[in-house]
mmCIF file of C-alpha atoms in Angstrom:
data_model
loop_
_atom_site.group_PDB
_atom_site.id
_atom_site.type_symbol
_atom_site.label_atom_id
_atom_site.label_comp_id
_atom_site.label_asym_id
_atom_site.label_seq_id
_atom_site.Cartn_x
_atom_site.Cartn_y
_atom_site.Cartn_z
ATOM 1 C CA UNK A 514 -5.561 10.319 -6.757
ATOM 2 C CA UNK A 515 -3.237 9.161 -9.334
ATOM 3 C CA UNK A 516 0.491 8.221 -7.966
ATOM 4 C CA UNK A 517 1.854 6.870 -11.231
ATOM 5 C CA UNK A 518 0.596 8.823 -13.781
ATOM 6 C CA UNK A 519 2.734 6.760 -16.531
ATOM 7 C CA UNK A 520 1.053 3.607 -15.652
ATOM 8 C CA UNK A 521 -2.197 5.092 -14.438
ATOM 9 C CA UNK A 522 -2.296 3.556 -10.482
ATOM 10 C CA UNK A 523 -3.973 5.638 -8.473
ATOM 11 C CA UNK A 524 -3.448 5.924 -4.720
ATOM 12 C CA UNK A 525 -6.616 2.958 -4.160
ATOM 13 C CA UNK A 526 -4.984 0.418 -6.259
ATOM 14 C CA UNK A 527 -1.787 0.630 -4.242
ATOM 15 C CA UNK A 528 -4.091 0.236 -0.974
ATOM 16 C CA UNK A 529 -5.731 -2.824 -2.677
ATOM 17 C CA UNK A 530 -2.390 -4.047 -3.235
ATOM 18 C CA UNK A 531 -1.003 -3.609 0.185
ATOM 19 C CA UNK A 532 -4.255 -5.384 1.587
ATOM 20 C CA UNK A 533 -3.932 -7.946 -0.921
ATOM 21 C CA UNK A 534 -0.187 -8.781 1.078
ATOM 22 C CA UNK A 535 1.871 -6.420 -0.640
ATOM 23 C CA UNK A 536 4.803 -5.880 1.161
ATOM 24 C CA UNK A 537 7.717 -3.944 -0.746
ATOM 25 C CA UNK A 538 7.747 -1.231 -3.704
ATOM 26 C CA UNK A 539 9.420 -3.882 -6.086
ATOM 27 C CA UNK A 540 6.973 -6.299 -5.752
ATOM 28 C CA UNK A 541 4.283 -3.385 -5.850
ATOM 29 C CA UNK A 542 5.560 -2.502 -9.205
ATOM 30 C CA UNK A 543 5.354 -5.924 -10.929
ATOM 31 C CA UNK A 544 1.700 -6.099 -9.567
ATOM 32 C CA UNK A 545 0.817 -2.604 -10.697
ATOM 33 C CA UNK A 546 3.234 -0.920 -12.757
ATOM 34 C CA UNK A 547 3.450 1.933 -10.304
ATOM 35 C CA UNK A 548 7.130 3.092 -10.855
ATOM 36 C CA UNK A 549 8.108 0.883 -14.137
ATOM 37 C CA UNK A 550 8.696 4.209 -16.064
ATOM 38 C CA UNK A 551 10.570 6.827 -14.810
ATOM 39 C CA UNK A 552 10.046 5.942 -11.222
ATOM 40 C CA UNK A 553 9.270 9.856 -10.203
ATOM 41 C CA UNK A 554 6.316 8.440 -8.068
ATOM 42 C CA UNK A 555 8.432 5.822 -5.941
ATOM 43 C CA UNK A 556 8.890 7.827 -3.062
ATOM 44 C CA UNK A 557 5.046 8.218 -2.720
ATOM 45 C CA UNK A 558 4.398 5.203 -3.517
ATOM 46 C CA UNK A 559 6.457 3.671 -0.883
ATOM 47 C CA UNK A 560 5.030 6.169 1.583
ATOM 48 C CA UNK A 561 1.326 5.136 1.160
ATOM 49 C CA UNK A 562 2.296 1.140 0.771
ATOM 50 C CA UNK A 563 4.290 1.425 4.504
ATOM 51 C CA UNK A 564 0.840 3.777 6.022
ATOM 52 C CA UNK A 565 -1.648 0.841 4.374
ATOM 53 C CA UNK A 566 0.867 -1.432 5.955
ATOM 54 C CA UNK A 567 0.682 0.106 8.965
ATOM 55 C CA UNK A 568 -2.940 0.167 9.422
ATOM 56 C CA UNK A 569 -3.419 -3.594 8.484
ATOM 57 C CA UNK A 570 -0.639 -4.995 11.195
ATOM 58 C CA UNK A 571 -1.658 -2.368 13.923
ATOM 59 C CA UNK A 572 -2.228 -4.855 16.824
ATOM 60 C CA UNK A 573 -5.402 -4.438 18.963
ATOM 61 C CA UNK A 574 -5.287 -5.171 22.783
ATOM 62 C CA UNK A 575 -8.503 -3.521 23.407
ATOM 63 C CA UNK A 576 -10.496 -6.668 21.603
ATOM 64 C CA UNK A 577 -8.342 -9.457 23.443
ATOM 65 C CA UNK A 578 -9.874 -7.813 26.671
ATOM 66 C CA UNK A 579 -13.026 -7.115 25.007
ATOM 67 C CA UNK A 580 -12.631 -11.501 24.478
ATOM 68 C CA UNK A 581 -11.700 -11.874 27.537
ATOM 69 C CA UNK A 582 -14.848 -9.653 29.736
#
């Protein structure tokens, strides 16, 4: 899905981004673009870079047992 339809970044590339260490919409937008125009797709944007944040640091205790056993 496209988020910033001015720059063309679509919904993956801000994923990529975030998994690529992407950690805040300003740097987001110098990697992409996303936002560099009239900014009507920040909000979004910022939503999905926080969930793919999100999902990357989400800590695991079930494989330090599964180390552990």
């Amino acid at each position: 899905m496209y988020v910033c339809i001015c720059n063309g970044v679509t919904d993956h590339q801000i994923r990529e981004a975030a998994a690529s260490g992407c950690t805040s919409v300003s740097e987001l937008t110098m990697r992409t673009g996303c936002g560099s125009n009239c900014g009507s797709c920040l909000d979004m944007a910022a939503g999905l870079l926080e969930q793919a944040r999100m999902a990357r640091d989400l800590p695991l205790p079930v494989l330090g047992l599964a180390v552990a056993a």
